[in-house]
Amino acid sequence: MTVMGRPLLPLRQFVLKMHSRCDLACDHCYVYEHADQSWRGRPLVASDEVLRATAERIAEHAKTHELAAVHVVLHGGEPLLAGRTRLRRAATELTAALGGVCELDLRIHTNAVTLDERFLDLFDEFDIKVGVSLDGDRAANDLHRRYADGRSSHDRVLKAVALLNRPRYRHLFAGILCTVDLRNDPAAVHDALAELAPPRVDFLLPHATWDEPPPRPSDDLDGTAYARWLLAVHDRWTATGRSMDVRVFDSVLRTLRGESSLTESLGLSPADLAVIETDGTFEQADSLKTAHDGAPATGLDVFTHSLDEVAAHPGIVARQQGLDGLAEQCRACPVVRSCGGGLYAHRYRSDGSGFLNPSVYCSDLLSLITDLRDRHMTDQSARPVLADHHLADLATGRGTSATVDLLSRHQLALARELLALVRHEATRTPPTDDAENAIDAMNAEDTENTENSKAAEDAEDAWNTLSALDSEAPEAVDRVLAHPYVRSWALGSLNSLGSLGARPSVGPPGGAAAATRGIAEIAAAAALRAGRRAAVVVPVHDGLLRLPTLGALTVEAGVERAVVRTDTDGFTVHAGDRTYTMARNGPADPAWRGSRRFELDGWTVALEDTDPWRDGHGHPAHPRLTEDEAEAWRADLTAAWSWIRRELPQYAPGIAAGLRVITPLLPSPEGADISSAARDAFGAVAIARPAAPETLALLLVHEFQHVKLGAVLDLADLHDPACATLFYAPWRPDPRPLEGLLQGTYAHLAVVDFWLARWRSGGGREAEVQFSRWRDQTAEAMGTLVGSKALTVTGERFVAGLREALAGDEVSADALRAARRVAEEHRRGVRP
């Protein structure tokens, strides 16, 4: 099915209104206090018929479009007013209808004033995650969130959050939503929310339009007061160690890197949400209620219309047009790909232009995004510092997105240093007889070899292009330099140039030719990512033109150089007698093998099967995947990611922040599971696709532990590097250096948590035995680390954190005996 000439985009997010009234009287509520007043004619609660029909419609839609997961938020009004029986009915209907069809991510958004243990026991039964509305400390919260008689709601909400923070319920805590009010002290609001230890905070701009603009102080002459408020929160958040994820900051940084946003108010990702009201009518996003009366209406309902019909509604389609759906002013804006025009509702003006306007927060968004870009995407030469609280966070085995982002930023700084070193070493390398050496003539202006002189000029031009891009669009350069195998290229080039002493060769050799070729490849890829017009001459190696993070082009035999011309619509390559054309949003030449990038609900990850520098990490890398093989990877990654988010939510933020690339490996002839990670390829793991998505989930969390710890060891000395003693790990036949034992122990902490989650989610005796076995062996390895006497003081604290984080759940005597028997049999089998 197509709509306006485009394929119909399925809906994946649904807001199900359980109750149409609220027990608070918040004066900034878009449901009751803004233009649309349709709530007055709604039934109080959603009936059994509405719940059943809704579940059936969602399941029908998911099956038709082969969705791997859908997300449903139980909402209101105040959904807790519907009561436990009705909430149970909704969860039961949805679970039953979607069982065997796709994963269900079920959530509830509440003001929390009546949240108690009985509600939380119900939510635990159905794994319903809980989001809470709270605007900060008492003074901030009471500006708006009061009862109708003026009483404060603050104490009751804090009591509810305290319940959510109990170990029994902590896994249900999704985060806090906080509406910005400029009258509140941003640092005080941050501190009040951070004290409650939420996993995430979502700061929301108050709903407003050009007809009803947001309140601003009289001295806000440039219209950036909301940006300044949020940036003050950012400064406080950074200064206090980023103890929680902040969705708006994460989303800006993700979109600056070219990834998807985590919120509909930023980025160009198409809208995929529908609302089901208590009477069964379908509506568009609730935020439209702030525009005009009837703005969210579709005229459709769950009893007589399919979700395909909802997805084809003009109002839904209008929010799926990307750049084409924005005002001309927005399309010309330098931060449009991050801003995305702002929240759709905030663009409304009743002068006939409707929603075809910039956001009423346009100046704020421009200021916020450019400031965050300048703080995070430039001056990467300053290495981030791994503070004690970061190390303590990582010692839990998990790591928040903020902590893993710090590791990523340090790795990016290293990549920049390596790039500069490659440039320096390549330009000072003396000429040789190697005819392929493109840099031979760079310092020999009087040479009669015009071909080498031209190559030197091309190399210099490529470096100048890259330098200019780094000033004008640093986020695009950062995106390319963050590619894990850029570091492999850099180290391989330095090694072949003799700059690394006795370091083993990494990746394909090539000397100065490989060095200058890589610089040109990076420059061309960055220009394309920035959407800038540029022409870069890129040397071709073995018939392959590489554009890191983007893909590779196979050119005619004998071609040694190609001209890559980039612009806003894509790029062309002139190589030999042929021209290859790749449109940004259109068809590509069959010779182009683009990187396959998957957007998996808050995690952007690429399958890397094109880069010649990709590292199988000791195992043979899979050649280019067929479309069917790539789709099988997509399906399994989607299911594995859904499992991690549901069963190991403490690992999900770190993976989403730091794992960018999966390199497919050739399967083992014996059918064994294969996975690995390389010390010099931060952000990548290599995996042979296993038989089951849950196994893939295990391999992902296990290998990403190695990635994280490798980055930690680049920042902190955890052990004495002079220690030459070898140590046995309970899971390996060969003795290992201390760093190898530390790496294995850290990785197996995730294995323990995986099997604990499998056991808790119905994995039975096998999961219990595996949990017991790996928990005991990991504890043994931790004891060996401590007994080595070769840990630094920092390393001792880190290992102490690992021991504290190791799960202590009791297992049955039978499972304990079985686990020890399996471990002993393994030990006898692998130890000499």
Short mmCIF file of C-alpha atoms in Angstrom, two decimals, residues 444-746:
data_model
loop_
_atom_site.label_atom_id
_atom_site.label_comp_id
_atom_site.label_asym_id
_atom_site.label_seq_id
_atom_site.Cartn_x
_atom_site.Cartn_y
_atom_site.Cartn_z
CA ALA A 444 59.66 16.88 -3.89
CA GLU A 445 58.39 19.85 -5.88
CA ASP A 446 61.13 19.51 -8.49
CA THR A 447 60.36 15.89 -9.37
CA GLU A 448 59.83 15.06 -13.00
CA ASN A 449 57.30 12.33 -12.09
CA THR A 450 54.09 14.20 -12.86
CA GLU A 451 51.89 11.28 -11.84
CA ASN A 452 53.31 11.21 -8.33
CA SER A 453 53.18 15.00 -8.16
CA LYS A 454 49.50 14.89 -9.00
CA ALA A 455 48.93 12.22 -6.36
CA ALA A 456 50.66 14.42 -3.79
CA GLU A 457 48.45 17.37 -4.76
CA ASP A 458 45.36 15.17 -4.48
CA ALA A 459 46.43 14.01 -1.02
CA GLU A 460 47.00 17.61 0.08
CA ASP A 461 43.61 18.64 -1.31
CA ALA A 462 41.90 15.80 0.54
CA TRP A 463 43.51 16.88 3.82
CA ASN A 464 42.48 20.49 3.23
CA THR A 465 38.90 19.38 2.50
CA LEU A 466 38.86 17.38 5.72
CA SER A 467 40.26 20.31 7.70
CA ALA A 468 37.60 22.65 6.32
CA LEU A 469 34.85 20.16 7.11
CA ASP A 470 36.17 19.84 10.65
CA SER A 471 35.62 23.58 11.10
CA GLU A 472 32.26 23.78 9.35
CA ALA A 473 30.64 20.42 10.16
CA PRO A 474 32.64 18.74 12.95
CA GLU A 475 29.79 16.37 13.76
CA ALA A 476 30.10 14.81 10.30
CA VAL A 477 33.86 14.33 10.73
CA ASP A 478 33.31 12.88 14.20
CA ARG A 479 30.77 10.43 12.85
CA VAL A 480 33.31 9.03 10.39
CA LEU A 481 36.22 9.06 12.83
CA ALA A 482 34.08 7.19 15.37
CA HIS A 483 33.82 4.25 12.97
CA PRO A 484 35.62 1.41 14.81
CA TYR A 485 37.76 0.41 11.85
CA VAL A 486 39.18 3.88 11.30
CA ARG A 487 41.41 3.06 14.23
CA SER A 488 42.35 -0.25 12.60
CA TRP A 489 43.32 1.66 9.47
CA ALA A 490 45.33 4.21 11.47
CA LEU A 491 47.24 1.62 13.46
CA GLY A 492 47.84 -0.48 10.35
CA SER A 493 49.18 2.54 8.49
CA LEU A 494 51.43 3.58 11.36
CA ASN A 495 52.70 0.05 11.73
CA SER A 496 53.56 -0.26 8.04
CA LEU A 497 55.25 3.16 8.21
CA GLY A 498 57.43 1.83 11.02
CA SER A 499 55.97 4.27 13.53
CA LEU A 500 54.88 1.67 16.10
CA GLY A 501 58.12 -0.17 16.60
CA ALA A 502 57.58 -3.89 16.97
CA ARG A 503 53.79 -3.70 17.15
CA PRO A 504 52.22 -6.49 15.05
CA SER A 505 50.65 -5.41 11.78
CA VAL A 506 46.95 -4.60 11.98
CA GLY A 507 44.81 -4.99 8.87
CA PRO A 508 46.03 -4.65 5.28
CA PRO A 509 49.54 -3.20 4.83
CA GLY A 510 50.27 -0.35 2.47
CA GLY A 511 52.67 2.19 3.93
CA ALA A 512 52.18 5.83 2.97
CA ALA A 513 49.82 4.82 0.17
CA ALA A 514 47.41 3.29 2.67
CA ALA A 515 47.80 6.33 4.89
CA THR A 516 46.93 8.91 2.27
CA ARG A 517 44.23 6.70 0.78
CA GLY A 518 42.56 6.47 4.18
CA ILE A 519 42.66 10.25 4.70
CA ALA A 520 40.98 10.77 1.32
CA GLU A 521 38.35 8.14 2.13
CA ILE A 522 37.58 9.83 5.45
CA ALA A 523 37.35 13.26 3.79
CA ALA A 524 34.93 12.03 1.12
CA ALA A 525 32.75 10.21 3.65
CA ALA A 526 32.64 13.25 5.94
CA ALA A 527 31.69 15.54 3.05
CA LEU A 528 28.84 13.26 2.10
CA ARG A 529 27.62 13.01 5.70
CA ALA A 530 27.73 16.79 6.00
CA GLY A 531 25.76 17.22 2.77
CA ARG A 532 28.46 19.59 1.51
CA ARG A 533 29.59 20.08 -2.07
CA ALA A 534 33.10 18.75 -2.45
CA ALA A 535 35.31 16.88 -4.89
CA VAL A 536 37.81 14.46 -3.36
CA VAL A 537 40.25 12.32 -5.30
CA VAL A 538 40.36 8.93 -3.59
CA PRO A 539 42.96 6.28 -4.51
CA VAL A 540 41.44 2.89 -5.35
CA HIS A 541 42.91 -0.29 -3.87
CA ASP A 542 42.25 -3.72 -5.38
CA GLY A 543 39.29 -2.36 -7.32
CA LEU A 544 37.55 -1.12 -4.18
CA LEU A 545 36.67 2.45 -3.22
CA ARG A 546 35.98 2.61 0.52
CA LEU A 547 33.88 5.27 2.26
CA PRO A 548 34.02 4.46 5.97
CA THR A 549 30.59 4.27 7.70
CA LEU A 550 28.87 4.41 4.29
CA GLY A 551 30.01 1.43 2.24
CA ALA A 552 32.27 0.49 -0.64
CA LEU A 553 32.15 0.73 -4.44
CA THR A 554 33.59 -1.89 -6.78
CA VAL A 555 35.14 -0.18 -9.81
CA GLU A 556 36.55 -1.43 -13.08
CA ALA A 557 39.82 -3.35 -13.03
CA GLY A 558 42.91 -1.22 -13.44
CA VAL A 559 41.42 1.98 -12.04
CA GLU A 560 43.83 3.55 -9.55
CA ARG A 561 42.03 6.75 -8.59
CA ALA A 562 38.47 8.03 -8.51
CA VAL A 563 36.89 11.44 -8.04
CA VAL A 564 34.10 11.47 -5.47
CA ARG A 565 31.76 14.43 -5.90
CA THR A 566 29.36 15.05 -3.06
CA ASP A 567 26.37 17.35 -2.68
CA THR A 568 23.14 17.53 -0.74
CA ASP A 569 21.42 14.88 -2.90
CA GLY A 570 24.09 12.17 -2.74
CA PHE A 571 27.30 11.58 -4.62
CA THR A 572 28.82 10.49 -7.90
CA VAL A 573 32.07 8.67 -8.51
CA HIS A 574 34.08 9.17 -11.69
CA ALA A 575 36.44 6.21 -12.04
CA GLY A 576 38.12 5.37 -15.30
CA ASP A 577 35.58 5.56 -18.11
CA ARG A 578 32.57 5.13 -15.84
CA THR A 579 30.43 7.34 -13.64
CA TYR A 580 28.63 5.79 -10.70
CA THR A 581 25.66 7.61 -9.15
CA MET A 582 24.30 7.15 -5.64
CA ALA A 583 21.28 9.28 -4.67
CA ARG A 584 20.76 10.02 -0.99
CA ASN A 585 17.14 8.83 -0.99
CA GLY A 586 16.97 7.05 -4.30
CA PRO A 587 18.47 4.24 -6.33
CA ALA A 588 22.17 3.42 -6.19
CA ASP A 589 24.49 1.94 -8.76
CA PRO A 590 24.56 -1.88 -8.50
CA ALA A 591 28.32 -1.69 -7.89
CA TRP A 592 27.69 0.19 -4.63
CA ARG A 593 27.54 -1.91 -1.48
CA GLY A 594 26.09 0.34 1.16
CA SER A 595 26.42 -0.19 4.88
CA ARG A 596 23.23 -1.65 6.32
CA ARG A 597 22.10 0.41 9.26
CA PHE A 598 19.26 -0.70 11.51
CA GLU A 599 17.16 1.58 13.73
CA LEU A 600 16.07 -0.63 16.62
CA ASP A 601 14.01 1.43 19.03
CA GLY A 602 16.66 3.66 20.55
CA TRP A 603 19.66 1.76 19.20
CA THR A 604 21.27 2.49 15.85
CA VAL A 605 23.61 -0.28 14.73
CA ALA A 606 25.27 -1.11 11.42
CA LEU A 607 26.21 -4.47 9.93
CA GLU A 608 29.73 -3.99 8.64
CA ASP A 609 30.35 -6.37 5.75
CA THR A 610 32.05 -3.98 3.31
CA ASP A 611 35.01 -2.32 5.02
CA PRO A 612 38.30 -4.02 4.06
CA TRP A 613 39.70 -2.92 7.42
CA ARG A 614 36.97 -4.71 9.34
CA ASP A 615 38.40 -7.01 11.92
CA GLY A 616 37.08 -10.52 12.49
CA HIS A 617 38.98 -10.37 15.76
CA GLY A 618 40.65 -13.69 15.16
CA HIS A 619 37.85 -15.27 13.12
CA PRO A 620 37.10 -15.09 9.39
CA ALA A 621 34.78 -12.19 8.57
CA HIS A 622 31.69 -12.96 6.54
CA PRO A 623 31.77 -11.68 2.95
CA ARG A 624 29.02 -9.36 1.73
CA LEU A 625 25.68 -10.59 3.07
CA THR A 626 22.82 -11.30 0.71
CA GLU A 627 19.60 -9.34 1.22
CA ASP A 628 17.99 -12.40 2.81
CA GLU A 629 20.94 -12.84 5.17
CA ALA A 630 20.83 -9.16 6.11
CA GLU A 631 17.09 -9.35 6.81
CA ALA A 632 17.65 -12.41 8.99
CA TRP A 633 20.21 -10.37 10.94
CA ARG A 634 17.73 -7.51 11.25
CA ALA A 635 15.01 -9.79 12.60
CA ASP A 636 17.32 -11.48 15.09
CA LEU A 637 18.88 -8.21 16.26
CA THR A 638 15.43 -6.71 16.73
CA ALA A 639 14.35 -9.68 18.84
CA ALA A 640 17.63 -9.78 20.78
CA TRP A 641 17.48 -6.05 21.49
CA SER A 642 13.88 -6.35 22.64
CA TRP A 643 14.94 -9.16 24.99
CA ILE A 644 17.82 -7.09 26.38
CA ARG A 645 15.59 -4.07 26.95
CA ARG A 646 13.00 -6.23 28.67
CA GLU A 647 15.13 -8.68 30.67
CA LEU A 648 18.47 -6.85 31.03
CA PRO A 649 17.39 -3.18 30.99
CA GLN A 650 20.45 -2.15 33.00
CA TYR A 651 22.69 -3.11 30.05
CA ALA A 652 20.59 -1.51 27.30
CA PRO A 653 21.61 2.18 27.76
CA GLY A 654 25.31 1.41 27.49
CA ILE A 655 24.86 -0.73 24.39
CA ALA A 656 22.72 1.94 22.74
CA ALA A 657 25.35 4.59 23.54
CA GLY A 658 28.48 2.71 22.55
CA LEU A 659 27.89 -0.29 20.27
CA ARG A 660 27.70 1.00 16.70
CA VAL A 661 28.90 -1.87 14.53
CA ILE A 662 28.44 -5.61 14.32
CA THR A 663 30.79 -7.45 12.00
CA PRO A 664 29.23 -10.70 10.81
CA LEU A 665 31.55 -13.71 11.03
CA LEU A 666 31.47 -16.91 9.05
CA PRO A 667 29.71 -19.62 11.06
CA SER A 668 31.72 -22.32 12.76
CA PRO A 669 31.85 -25.61 10.83
CA GLU A 670 31.02 -27.32 14.11
CA GLY A 671 28.03 -25.06 14.71
CA ALA A 672 29.56 -23.49 17.82
CA ASP A 673 28.68 -19.93 18.81
CA ILE A 674 31.43 -17.51 17.82
CA SER A 675 31.89 -13.95 18.99
CA SER A 676 34.79 -11.65 19.79
CA ALA A 677 35.84 -8.05 20.30
CA ALA A 678 39.08 -6.28 19.41
CA ARG A 679 40.99 -3.96 21.74
CA ASP A 680 41.58 -1.49 18.91
CA ALA A 681 38.04 -1.33 17.52
CA PHE A 682 35.91 0.44 20.11
CA GLY A 683 32.23 0.29 19.26
CA ALA A 684 32.37 -2.99 17.32
CA VAL A 685 31.82 -6.64 18.10
CA ALA A 686 32.15 -9.57 15.72
CA ILE A 687 29.54 -12.34 15.82
CA ALA A 688 28.53 -15.35 13.75
CA ARG A 689 24.73 -15.20 13.75
CA PRO A 690 23.54 -17.82 16.25
CA ALA A 691 20.45 -19.99 15.99
CA ALA A 692 18.37 -18.11 18.57
CA PRO A 693 17.87 -14.39 19.28
CA GLU A 694 18.35 -14.97 23.02
CA THR A 695 21.79 -16.40 22.31
CA LEU A 696 22.52 -13.31 20.22
CA ALA A 697 21.47 -11.19 23.21
CA LEU A 698 23.97 -13.09 25.36
CA LEU A 699 26.77 -12.62 22.84
CA LEU A 700 26.03 -8.90 22.55
CA VAL A 701 26.14 -8.15 26.27
CA HIS A 702 29.14 -10.43 26.76
CA GLU A 703 31.28 -8.94 23.99
CA PHE A 704 30.32 -5.36 24.73
CA GLN A 705 31.82 -5.87 28.19
CA HIS A 706 35.18 -6.37 26.46
CA VAL A 707 34.61 -3.20 24.43
CA LYS A 708 33.88 -1.15 27.54
CA LEU A 709 36.75 -2.50 29.59
CA GLY A 710 39.20 -1.94 26.75
CA ALA A 711 38.17 1.71 26.72
CA VAL A 712 38.48 1.89 30.52
CA LEU A 713 42.03 0.54 30.30
CA ASP A 714 42.86 3.35 27.88
CA LEU A 715 41.88 5.80 30.61
CA ALA A 716 42.85 4.14 33.88
CA ASP A 717 45.60 1.82 35.12
CA LEU A 718 43.85 -1.08 36.82
CA HIS A 719 46.87 -3.39 37.11
CA ASP A 720 50.64 -3.37 37.08
CA PRO A 721 51.68 -3.77 33.41
CA ALA A 722 54.98 -5.27 34.55
CA CYS A 723 53.23 -8.31 36.08
CA ALA A 724 54.43 -11.29 34.00
CA THR A 725 52.59 -13.99 35.96
CA LEU A 726 49.96 -16.03 34.11
CA PHE A 727 46.66 -16.92 35.77
CA TYR A 728 44.06 -19.60 35.11
CA ALA A 729 40.47 -18.58 34.54
CA PRO A 730 37.85 -21.19 35.43
CA TRP A 731 36.47 -21.12 31.87
CA ARG A 732 39.74 -21.39 29.85
CA PRO A 733 42.29 -24.18 29.39
CA ASP A 734 45.26 -21.84 29.05
CA PRO A 735 46.75 -19.47 31.63
CA ARG A 736 46.27 -15.81 30.80
CA PRO A 737 48.02 -12.53 31.59
CA LEU A 738 46.35 -10.56 34.33
CA GLU A 739 44.65 -8.22 31.85
CA GLY A 740 43.17 -11.22 30.04
CA LEU A 741 41.77 -12.56 33.33
CA LEU A 742 40.34 -9.12 34.14
CA GLN A 743 38.71 -8.93 30.69
CA GLY A 744 37.20 -12.39 31.06
CA THR A 745 35.90 -11.69 34.54
CA TYR A 746 34.25 -8.46 33.49
#
